[in-house]
Short mmCIF file of C-alpha atoms in Angstrom, two decimals:
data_model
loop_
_atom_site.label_atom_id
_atom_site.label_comp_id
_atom_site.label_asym_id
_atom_site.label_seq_id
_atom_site.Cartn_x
_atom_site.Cartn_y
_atom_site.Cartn_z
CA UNK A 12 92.89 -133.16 -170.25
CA UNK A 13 90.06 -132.43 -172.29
CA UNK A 14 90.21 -132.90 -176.36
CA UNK A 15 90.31 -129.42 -176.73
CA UNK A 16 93.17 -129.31 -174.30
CA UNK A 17 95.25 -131.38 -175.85
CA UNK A 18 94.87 -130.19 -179.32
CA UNK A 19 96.16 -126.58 -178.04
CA UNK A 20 98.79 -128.49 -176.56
CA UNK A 21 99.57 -130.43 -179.77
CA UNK A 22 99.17 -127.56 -181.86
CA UNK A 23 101.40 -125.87 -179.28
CA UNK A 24 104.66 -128.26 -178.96
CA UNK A 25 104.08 -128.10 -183.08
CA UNK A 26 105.08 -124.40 -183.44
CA UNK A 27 107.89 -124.91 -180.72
CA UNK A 28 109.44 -127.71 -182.52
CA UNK A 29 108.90 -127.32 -186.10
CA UNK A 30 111.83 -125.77 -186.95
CA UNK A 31 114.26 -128.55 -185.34
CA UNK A 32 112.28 -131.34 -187.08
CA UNK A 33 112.29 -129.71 -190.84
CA UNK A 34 116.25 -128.28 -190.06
CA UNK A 35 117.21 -132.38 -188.84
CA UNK A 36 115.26 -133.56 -191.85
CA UNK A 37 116.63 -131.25 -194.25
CA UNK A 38 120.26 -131.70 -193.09
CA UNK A 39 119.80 -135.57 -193.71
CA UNK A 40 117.57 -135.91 -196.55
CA UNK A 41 119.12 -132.81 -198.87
CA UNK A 42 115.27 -132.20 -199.65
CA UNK A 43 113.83 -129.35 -197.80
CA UNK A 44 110.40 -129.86 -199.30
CA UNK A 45 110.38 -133.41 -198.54
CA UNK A 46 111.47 -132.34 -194.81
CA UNK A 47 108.68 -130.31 -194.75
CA UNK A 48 105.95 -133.07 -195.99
CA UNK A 49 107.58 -135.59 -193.29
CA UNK A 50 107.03 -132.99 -190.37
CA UNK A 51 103.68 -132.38 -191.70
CA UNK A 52 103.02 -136.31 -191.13
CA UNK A 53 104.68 -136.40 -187.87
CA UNK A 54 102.50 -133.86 -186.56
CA UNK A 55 99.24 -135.51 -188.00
CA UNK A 56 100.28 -138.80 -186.28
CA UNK A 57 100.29 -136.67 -183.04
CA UNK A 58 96.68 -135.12 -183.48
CA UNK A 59 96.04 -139.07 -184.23
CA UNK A 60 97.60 -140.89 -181.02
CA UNK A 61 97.99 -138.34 -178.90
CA UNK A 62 94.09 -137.74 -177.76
CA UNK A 63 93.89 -141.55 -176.78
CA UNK A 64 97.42 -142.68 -175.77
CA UNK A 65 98.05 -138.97 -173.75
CA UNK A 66 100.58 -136.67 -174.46
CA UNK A 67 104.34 -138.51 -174.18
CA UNK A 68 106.45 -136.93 -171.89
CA UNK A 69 109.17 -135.96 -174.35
CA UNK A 70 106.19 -134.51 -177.00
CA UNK A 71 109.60 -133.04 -179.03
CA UNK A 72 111.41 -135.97 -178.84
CA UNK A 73 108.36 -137.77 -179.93
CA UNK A 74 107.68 -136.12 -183.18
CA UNK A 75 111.60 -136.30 -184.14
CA UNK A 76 111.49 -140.12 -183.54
CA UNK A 77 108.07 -140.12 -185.63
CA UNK A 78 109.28 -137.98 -188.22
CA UNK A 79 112.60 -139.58 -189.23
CA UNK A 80 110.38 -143.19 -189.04
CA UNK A 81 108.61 -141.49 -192.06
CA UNK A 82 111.92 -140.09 -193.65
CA UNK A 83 113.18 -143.97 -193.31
CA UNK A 84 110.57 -145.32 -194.99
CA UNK A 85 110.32 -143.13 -197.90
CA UNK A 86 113.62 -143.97 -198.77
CA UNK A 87 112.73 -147.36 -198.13
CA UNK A 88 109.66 -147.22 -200.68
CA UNK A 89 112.21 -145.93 -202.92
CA UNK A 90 114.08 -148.83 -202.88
CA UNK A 91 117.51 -146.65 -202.69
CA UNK A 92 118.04 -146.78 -206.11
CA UNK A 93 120.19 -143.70 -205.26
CA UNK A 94 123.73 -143.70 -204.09
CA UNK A 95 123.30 -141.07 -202.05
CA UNK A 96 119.83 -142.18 -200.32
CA UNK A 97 121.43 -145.56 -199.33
CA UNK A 98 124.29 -143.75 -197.27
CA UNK A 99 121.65 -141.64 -195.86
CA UNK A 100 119.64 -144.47 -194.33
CA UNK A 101 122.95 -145.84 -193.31
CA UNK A 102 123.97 -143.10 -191.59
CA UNK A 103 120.35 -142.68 -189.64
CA UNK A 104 120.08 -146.21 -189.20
CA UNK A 105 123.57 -146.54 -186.84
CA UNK A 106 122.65 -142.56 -185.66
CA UNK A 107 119.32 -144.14 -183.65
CA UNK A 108 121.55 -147.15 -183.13
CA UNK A 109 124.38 -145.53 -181.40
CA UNK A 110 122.11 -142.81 -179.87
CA UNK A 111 119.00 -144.01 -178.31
CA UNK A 112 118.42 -140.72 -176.16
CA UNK A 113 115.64 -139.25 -178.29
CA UNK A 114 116.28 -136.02 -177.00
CA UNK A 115 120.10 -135.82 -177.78
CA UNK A 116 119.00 -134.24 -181.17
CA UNK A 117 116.52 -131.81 -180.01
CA UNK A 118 119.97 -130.48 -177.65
CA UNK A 119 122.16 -129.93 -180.54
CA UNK A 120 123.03 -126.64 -181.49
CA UNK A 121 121.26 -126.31 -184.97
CA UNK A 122 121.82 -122.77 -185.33
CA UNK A 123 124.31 -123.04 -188.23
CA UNK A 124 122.19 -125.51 -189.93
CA UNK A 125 118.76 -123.35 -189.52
CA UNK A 126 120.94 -120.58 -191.02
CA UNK A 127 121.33 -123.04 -194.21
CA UNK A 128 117.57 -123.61 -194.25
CA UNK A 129 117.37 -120.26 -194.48
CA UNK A 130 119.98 -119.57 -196.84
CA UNK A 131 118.55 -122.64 -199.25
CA UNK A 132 114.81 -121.20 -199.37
CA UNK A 133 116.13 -117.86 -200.43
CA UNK A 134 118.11 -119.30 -203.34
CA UNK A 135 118.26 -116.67 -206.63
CA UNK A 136 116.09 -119.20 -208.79
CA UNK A 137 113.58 -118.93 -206.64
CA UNK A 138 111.78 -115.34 -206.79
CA UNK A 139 112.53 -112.87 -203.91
CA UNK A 140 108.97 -112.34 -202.58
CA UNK A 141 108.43 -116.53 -202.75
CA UNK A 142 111.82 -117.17 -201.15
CA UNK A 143 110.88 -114.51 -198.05
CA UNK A 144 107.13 -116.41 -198.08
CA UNK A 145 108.79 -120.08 -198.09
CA UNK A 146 111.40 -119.21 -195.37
CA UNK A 147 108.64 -118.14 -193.16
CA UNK A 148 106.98 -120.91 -193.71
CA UNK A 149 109.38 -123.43 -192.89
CA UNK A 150 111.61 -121.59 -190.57
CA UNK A 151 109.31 -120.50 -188.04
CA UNK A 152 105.92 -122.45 -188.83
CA UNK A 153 103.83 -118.74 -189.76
CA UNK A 154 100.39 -119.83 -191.08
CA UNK A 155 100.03 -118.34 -194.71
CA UNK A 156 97.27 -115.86 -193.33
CA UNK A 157 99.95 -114.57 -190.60
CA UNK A 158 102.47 -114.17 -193.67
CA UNK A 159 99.38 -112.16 -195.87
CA UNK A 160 99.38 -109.83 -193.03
CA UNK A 161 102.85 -109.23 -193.27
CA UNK A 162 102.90 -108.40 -196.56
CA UNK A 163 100.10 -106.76 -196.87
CA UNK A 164 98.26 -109.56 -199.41
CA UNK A 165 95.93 -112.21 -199.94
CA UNK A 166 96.24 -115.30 -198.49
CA UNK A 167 95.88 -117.12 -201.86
CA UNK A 168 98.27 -114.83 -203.35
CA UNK A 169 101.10 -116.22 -200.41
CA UNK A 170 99.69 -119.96 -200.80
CA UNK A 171 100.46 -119.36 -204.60
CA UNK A 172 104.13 -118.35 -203.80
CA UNK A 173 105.26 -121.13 -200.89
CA UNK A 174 103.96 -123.94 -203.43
CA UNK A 175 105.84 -122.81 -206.49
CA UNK A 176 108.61 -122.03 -204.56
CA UNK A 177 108.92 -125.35 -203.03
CA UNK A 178 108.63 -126.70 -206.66
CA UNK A 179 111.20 -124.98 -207.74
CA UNK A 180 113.55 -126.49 -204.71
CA UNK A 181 111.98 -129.78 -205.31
CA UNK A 182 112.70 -129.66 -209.39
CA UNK A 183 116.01 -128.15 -209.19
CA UNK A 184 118.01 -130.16 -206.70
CA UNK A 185 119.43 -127.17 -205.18
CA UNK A 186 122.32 -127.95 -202.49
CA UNK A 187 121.34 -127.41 -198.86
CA UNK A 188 124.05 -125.21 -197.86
CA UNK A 189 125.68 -121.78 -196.23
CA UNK A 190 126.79 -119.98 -199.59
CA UNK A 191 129.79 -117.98 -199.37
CA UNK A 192 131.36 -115.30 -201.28
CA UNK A 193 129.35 -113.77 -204.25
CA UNK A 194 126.33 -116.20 -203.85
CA UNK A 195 126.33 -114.95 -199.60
CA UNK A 196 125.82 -111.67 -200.86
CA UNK A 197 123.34 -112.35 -203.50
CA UNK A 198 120.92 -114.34 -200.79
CA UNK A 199 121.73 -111.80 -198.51
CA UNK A 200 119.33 -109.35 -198.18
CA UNK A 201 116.81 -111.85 -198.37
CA UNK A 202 117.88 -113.55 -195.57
CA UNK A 203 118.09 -110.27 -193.75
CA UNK A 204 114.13 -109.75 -194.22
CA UNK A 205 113.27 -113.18 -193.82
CA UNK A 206 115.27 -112.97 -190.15
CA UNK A 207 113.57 -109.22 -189.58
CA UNK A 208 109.86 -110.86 -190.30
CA UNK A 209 110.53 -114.11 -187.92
CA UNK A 210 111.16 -111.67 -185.33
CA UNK A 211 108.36 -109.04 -185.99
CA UNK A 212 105.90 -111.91 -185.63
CA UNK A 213 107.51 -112.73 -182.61
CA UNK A 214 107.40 -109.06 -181.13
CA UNK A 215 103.94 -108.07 -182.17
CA UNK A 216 102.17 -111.58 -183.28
CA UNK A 217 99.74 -111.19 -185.97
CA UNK A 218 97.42 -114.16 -184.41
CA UNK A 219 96.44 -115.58 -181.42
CA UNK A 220 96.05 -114.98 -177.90
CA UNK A 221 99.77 -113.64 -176.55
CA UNK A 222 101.01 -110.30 -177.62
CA UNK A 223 104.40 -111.66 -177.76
CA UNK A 224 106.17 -115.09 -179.00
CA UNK A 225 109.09 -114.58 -177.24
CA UNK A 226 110.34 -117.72 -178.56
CA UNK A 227 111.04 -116.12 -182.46
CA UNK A 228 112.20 -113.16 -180.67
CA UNK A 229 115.35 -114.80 -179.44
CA UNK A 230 115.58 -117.39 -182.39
CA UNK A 231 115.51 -114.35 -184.57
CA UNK A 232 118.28 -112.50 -182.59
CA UNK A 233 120.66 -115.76 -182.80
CA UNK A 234 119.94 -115.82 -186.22
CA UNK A 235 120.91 -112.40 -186.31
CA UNK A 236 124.14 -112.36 -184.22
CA UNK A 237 125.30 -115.88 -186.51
CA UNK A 238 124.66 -113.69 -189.68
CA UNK A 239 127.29 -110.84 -188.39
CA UNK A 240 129.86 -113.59 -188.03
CA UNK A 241 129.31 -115.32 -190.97
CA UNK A 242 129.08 -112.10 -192.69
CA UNK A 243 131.00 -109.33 -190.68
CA UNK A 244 131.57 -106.64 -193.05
CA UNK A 245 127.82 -106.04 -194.45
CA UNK A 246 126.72 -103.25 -192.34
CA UNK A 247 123.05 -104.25 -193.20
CA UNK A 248 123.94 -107.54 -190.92
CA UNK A 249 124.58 -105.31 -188.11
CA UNK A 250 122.25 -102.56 -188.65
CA UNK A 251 119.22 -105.80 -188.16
CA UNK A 252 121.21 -106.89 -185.08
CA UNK A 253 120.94 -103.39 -183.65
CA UNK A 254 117.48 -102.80 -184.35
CA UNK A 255 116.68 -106.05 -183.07
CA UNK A 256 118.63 -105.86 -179.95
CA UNK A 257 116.82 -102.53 -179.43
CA UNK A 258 114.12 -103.49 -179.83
CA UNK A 259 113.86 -106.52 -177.85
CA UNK A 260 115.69 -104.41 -174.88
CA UNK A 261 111.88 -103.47 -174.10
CA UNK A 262 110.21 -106.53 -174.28
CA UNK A 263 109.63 -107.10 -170.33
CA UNK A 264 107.66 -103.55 -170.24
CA UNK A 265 105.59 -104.49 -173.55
CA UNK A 266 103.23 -106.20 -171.60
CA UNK A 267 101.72 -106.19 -168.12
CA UNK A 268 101.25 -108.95 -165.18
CA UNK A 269 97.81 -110.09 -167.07
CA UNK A 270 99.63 -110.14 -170.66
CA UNK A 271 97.79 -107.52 -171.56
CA UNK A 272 99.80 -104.84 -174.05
CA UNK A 273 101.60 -101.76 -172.42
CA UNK A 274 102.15 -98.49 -175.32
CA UNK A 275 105.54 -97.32 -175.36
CA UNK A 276 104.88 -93.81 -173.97
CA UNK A 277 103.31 -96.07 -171.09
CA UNK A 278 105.84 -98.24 -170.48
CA UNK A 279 108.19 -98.32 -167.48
CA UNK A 280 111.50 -97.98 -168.67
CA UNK A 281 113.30 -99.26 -165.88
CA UNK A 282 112.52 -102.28 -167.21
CA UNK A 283 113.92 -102.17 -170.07
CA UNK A 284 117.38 -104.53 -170.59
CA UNK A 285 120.10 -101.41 -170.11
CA UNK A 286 122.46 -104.83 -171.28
CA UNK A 287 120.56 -105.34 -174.47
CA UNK A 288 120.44 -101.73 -175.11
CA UNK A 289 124.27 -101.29 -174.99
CA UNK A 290 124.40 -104.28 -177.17
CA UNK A 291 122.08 -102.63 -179.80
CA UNK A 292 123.70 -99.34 -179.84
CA UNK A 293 127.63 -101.32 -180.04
CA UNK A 294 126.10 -102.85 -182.97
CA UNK A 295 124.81 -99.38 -184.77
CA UNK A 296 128.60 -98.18 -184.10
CA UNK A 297 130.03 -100.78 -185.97
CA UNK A 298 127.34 -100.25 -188.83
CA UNK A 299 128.67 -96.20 -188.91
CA UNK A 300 132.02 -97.76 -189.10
CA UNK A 301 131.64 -99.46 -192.09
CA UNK A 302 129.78 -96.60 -193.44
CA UNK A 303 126.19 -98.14 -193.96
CA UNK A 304 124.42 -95.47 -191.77
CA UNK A 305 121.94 -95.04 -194.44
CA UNK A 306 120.88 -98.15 -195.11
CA UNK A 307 117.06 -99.53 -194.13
CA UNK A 308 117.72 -101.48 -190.93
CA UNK A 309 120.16 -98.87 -189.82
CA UNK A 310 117.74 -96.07 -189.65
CA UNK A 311 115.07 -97.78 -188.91
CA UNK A 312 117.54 -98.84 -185.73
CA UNK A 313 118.74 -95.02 -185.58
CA UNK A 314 115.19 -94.58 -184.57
CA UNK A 315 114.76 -97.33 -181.85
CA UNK A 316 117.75 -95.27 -180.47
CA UNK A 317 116.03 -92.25 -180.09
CA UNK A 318 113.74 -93.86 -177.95
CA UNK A 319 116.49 -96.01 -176.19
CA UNK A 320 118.65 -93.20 -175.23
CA UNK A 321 115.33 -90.90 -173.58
CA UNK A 322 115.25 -91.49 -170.04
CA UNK A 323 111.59 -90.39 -169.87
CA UNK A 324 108.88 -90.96 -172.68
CA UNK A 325 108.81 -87.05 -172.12
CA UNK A 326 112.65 -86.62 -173.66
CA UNK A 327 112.26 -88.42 -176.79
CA UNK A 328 113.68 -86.43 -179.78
CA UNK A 329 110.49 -86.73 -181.56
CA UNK A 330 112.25 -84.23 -184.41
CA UNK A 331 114.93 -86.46 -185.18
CA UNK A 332 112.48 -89.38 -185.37
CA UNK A 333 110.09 -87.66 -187.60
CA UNK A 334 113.69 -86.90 -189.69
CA UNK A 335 115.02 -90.29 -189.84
CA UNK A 336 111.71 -91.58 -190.87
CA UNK A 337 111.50 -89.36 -193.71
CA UNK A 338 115.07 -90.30 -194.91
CA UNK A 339 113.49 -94.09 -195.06
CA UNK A 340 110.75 -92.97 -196.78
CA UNK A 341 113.20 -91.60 -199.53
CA UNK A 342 114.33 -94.97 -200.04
CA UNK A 343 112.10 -97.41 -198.98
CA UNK A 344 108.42 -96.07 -200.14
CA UNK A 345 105.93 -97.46 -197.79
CA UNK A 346 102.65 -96.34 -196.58
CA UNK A 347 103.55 -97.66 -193.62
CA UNK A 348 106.63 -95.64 -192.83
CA UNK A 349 104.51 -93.06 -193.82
CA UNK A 350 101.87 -93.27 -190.52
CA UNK A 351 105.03 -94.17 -188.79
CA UNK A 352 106.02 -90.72 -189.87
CA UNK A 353 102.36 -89.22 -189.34
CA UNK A 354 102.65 -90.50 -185.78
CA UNK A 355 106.07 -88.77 -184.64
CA UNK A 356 104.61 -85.59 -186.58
CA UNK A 357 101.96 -85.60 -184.43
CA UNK A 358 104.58 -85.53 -181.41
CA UNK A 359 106.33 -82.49 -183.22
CA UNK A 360 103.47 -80.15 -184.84
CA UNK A 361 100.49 -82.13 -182.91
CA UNK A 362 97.82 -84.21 -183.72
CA UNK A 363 96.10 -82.22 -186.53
CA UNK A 364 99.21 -82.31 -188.71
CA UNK A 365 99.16 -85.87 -187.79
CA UNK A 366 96.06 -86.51 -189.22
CA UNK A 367 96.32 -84.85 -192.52
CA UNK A 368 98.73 -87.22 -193.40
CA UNK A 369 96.85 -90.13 -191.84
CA UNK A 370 93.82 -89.41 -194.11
CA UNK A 371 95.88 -88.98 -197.04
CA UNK A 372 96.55 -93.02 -196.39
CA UNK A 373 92.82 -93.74 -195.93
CA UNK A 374 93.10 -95.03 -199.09
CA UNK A 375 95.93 -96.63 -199.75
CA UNK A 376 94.46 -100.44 -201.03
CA UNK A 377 97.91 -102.19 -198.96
CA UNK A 378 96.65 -100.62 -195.72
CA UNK A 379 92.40 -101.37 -196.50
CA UNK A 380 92.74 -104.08 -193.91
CA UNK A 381 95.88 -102.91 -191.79
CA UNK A 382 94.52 -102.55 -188.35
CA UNK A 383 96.93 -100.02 -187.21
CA UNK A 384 95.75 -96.97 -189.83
CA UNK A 385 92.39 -96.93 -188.25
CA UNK A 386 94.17 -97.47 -184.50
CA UNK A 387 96.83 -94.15 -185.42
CA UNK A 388 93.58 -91.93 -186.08
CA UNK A 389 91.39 -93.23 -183.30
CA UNK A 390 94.79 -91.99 -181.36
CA UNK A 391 95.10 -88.58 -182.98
CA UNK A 392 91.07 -88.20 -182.74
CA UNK A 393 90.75 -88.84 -179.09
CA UNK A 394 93.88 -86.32 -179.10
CA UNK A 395 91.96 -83.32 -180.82
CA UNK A 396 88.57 -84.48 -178.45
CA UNK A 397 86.71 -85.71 -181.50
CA UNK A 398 85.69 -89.03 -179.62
CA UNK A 399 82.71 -90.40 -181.31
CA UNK A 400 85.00 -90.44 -184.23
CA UNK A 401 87.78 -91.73 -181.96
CA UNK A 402 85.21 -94.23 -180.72
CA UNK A 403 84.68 -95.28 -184.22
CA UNK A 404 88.01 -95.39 -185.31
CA UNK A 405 88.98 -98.04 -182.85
CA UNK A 406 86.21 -100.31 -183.44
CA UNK A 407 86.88 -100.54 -187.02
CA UNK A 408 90.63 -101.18 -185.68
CA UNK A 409 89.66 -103.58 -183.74
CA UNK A 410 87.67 -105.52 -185.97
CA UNK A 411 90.91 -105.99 -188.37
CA UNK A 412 93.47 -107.03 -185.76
CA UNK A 413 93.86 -110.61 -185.83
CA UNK A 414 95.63 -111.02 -181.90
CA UNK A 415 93.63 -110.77 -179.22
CA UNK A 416 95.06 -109.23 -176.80
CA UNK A 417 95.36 -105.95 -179.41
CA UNK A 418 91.72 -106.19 -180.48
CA UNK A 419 91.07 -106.42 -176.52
CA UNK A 420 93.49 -102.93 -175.89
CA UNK A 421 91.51 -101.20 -179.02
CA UNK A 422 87.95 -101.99 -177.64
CA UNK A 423 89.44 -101.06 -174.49
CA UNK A 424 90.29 -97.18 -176.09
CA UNK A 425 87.06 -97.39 -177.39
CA UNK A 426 84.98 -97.71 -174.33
CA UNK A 427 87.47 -94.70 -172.77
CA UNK A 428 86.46 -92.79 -175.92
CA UNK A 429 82.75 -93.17 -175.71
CA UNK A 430 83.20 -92.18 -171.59
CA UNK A 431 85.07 -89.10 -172.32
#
């Protein structure tokens, strides 16, 4: 393999196993940030060894056994002088004694303690939009660009937030634990958006080559189905499930045999998970039951329903959409639910009412490098035959979308607008 090679690969295992070295770490140090430093280490030891000694044949197992070396001696340089550190290295010590398999902890199920990690970076004394930033960080290894283009901000503005916010863990010796109770629902809806973002990276990834990381998908959707149980009567719990689930239902269409992105109005929807889809709209009944119908993740999963329950792109009740996104809008205001709203406008009234709103957002400084606004009217454009303009449109879209495979689809509509 080639040193190129085998730094994808490295970098590769990294963002698999991330989260199970910094959730192991976490659970036996009490210190996420320290976790976080040791994996850090572990994974710089790789980029080290690995180009001359190969890569090991259990590359996970490798960086646990590497990591918790670290975590051992940092205790070690500590002398122990704490209680509690000396029963920790104790307890490691006769844990790699009694279980030499290095794999045995990559195979346990850690979903209750990455629900912790979770739980403990959204702590109250840390600020909400640091504690959403931090959990992101650690929980699913996003780069702080790929969190700026989540949010919508600068990169040094997000860097800013994950290092206070890990002082603030670091300084205040806060417990590593699932709150229950009052504290459950203070952390809550944090938790909620932090679970909502891992798997929005995961559907549509912000970097990269693939379209999809199917892999935060489905850790975001056991996340979610954990969250219900440990918290079965907030309808907001249920309302992500269901717009995840719904979501995700569509996943094997999203993309064709090359990888390449499929729209939804293109999409073959007998491939979509009929299973999954059941699943989502279960979950949106229970969400009616306990009367959070209005609530953010429940319309915004009223919506994936509408397009769920069409059997042809043809059927979809584009009115009810264009209604549901509007109630969102009335309490969640977004410029983005707003060309989410231009766009099922233009399925209702057509493409010029579409736009009108579109170029109300031109400018809108949280969308001035959101890729999508220029894609939406390069769309409605090429829809009203305006396609230098269309042409244009998608270029510029292009130039701002950080994943590959989308800036390849938008020079793609490009060319197709230049033919026409």
């Amino acid at each position: 393999m080639t040193a190129a090679g085998t730094h994808r690969t490295i970098l590769a295992v990294w963002r698999i196993e991330q989260p199970r070295l910094i959730t192991s770490l976490a659970r036996m140090l009490r210190d996420v940030p320290l976790a976080e430093d040791l994996t850090q280490e572990a994974l710089v030891a790789a980029l080290e060894r690995w180009p001359e000694a190969g890569i090991p044949e259990r590359p996970g197992a490798w960086l646990m056994a590497t990591a918790k070396r670290r975590a051992l001696d940092h205790l070690r340089r500590r002398q122990m002088l704490d209680r509690k550190h000396d029963m920790i290295v104790r307890e490691m010590e006769e844990d790699q004694q009694v279980m030499p398999d290095l794999d045995a902890a990559l195979d346990d199920d850690i979903g209750d303690e990455m629900l912790r990690l979770v739980f403990t970076a959204c702590h109250p004394l840390i600020s909400r939009e640091a504690r959403v930033a931090l959990a992101l960080r650690m929980v699913c290894g996003l780069t702080t660009d790929e969190i700026a283009r989540a949010f919508l901000l600068s990169e040094a503005t997000i860097a800013q937030r994950i290092v206070r916010a890990k002082r603030t863990l670091s300084e205040s010796g806060l417990a590593y634990e699932t709150p229950h109770g009052e504290e459950l629902s203070q952390r809550l809806a944090t938790v909620l958006e932090v679970v909502y973002l891992i798997f929005n990276e995961g559907y549509t990834a912000a970097r990269g080559e693939n379209w999809l990381r199917l892999q935060l998908c489905n850790e975001a959707l056991r996340l979610g189905r954990v969250l219900t149980s440990v918290a079965p009567q907030e309808p907001e719990a249920h309302a992500l499930l269901a717009l995840m689930e719904l979501n995700a239902s569509r996943a094997a269409a999203r993309t064709d045999a090359a990888g390449d992105p499929v729209l939804l109005l293109d999409q073959n929807r007998a491939l979509w998970d009929q299973l999954q889809i059941h699943r989502g709209l279960q979950a949106l009944m229970k969400v009616r039951e306990l009367g959070g119908a209005s609530g953010v993740y429940a319309l915004q999963a009223a919506i994936v329903a509408c397009h769920a329950r069409a059997p042809t792109a043809g059927e979809t009740d584009w009115r009810r959409i264009a209604e549901l996104y509007a109630e969102l809008a009335a309490i969640l205001p977004s410029p983005i639910v707003e060309l989410n709203r231009a766009v099922a406008i233009g399925m209702v009234d057509g493409p010029e009412a579409a736009l009108e709103i579109v170029e109300q957002l031109a400018h809108e400084p949280a969308l001035k490098e959101y890729h999508l606004l220029p894609s939406v009217r390069g769309d409605l454009l090429y829809k009203l035959g305006r396609y230098d303009e269309a042409r244009c449109a998608f270029e510029a879209a292009a130039a701002l979308a950080g994943n590959q495979r989308e800036r390849d689809l938008l020079m793609r509509r490009a060319a197709e607008a230049a033919c026409a």
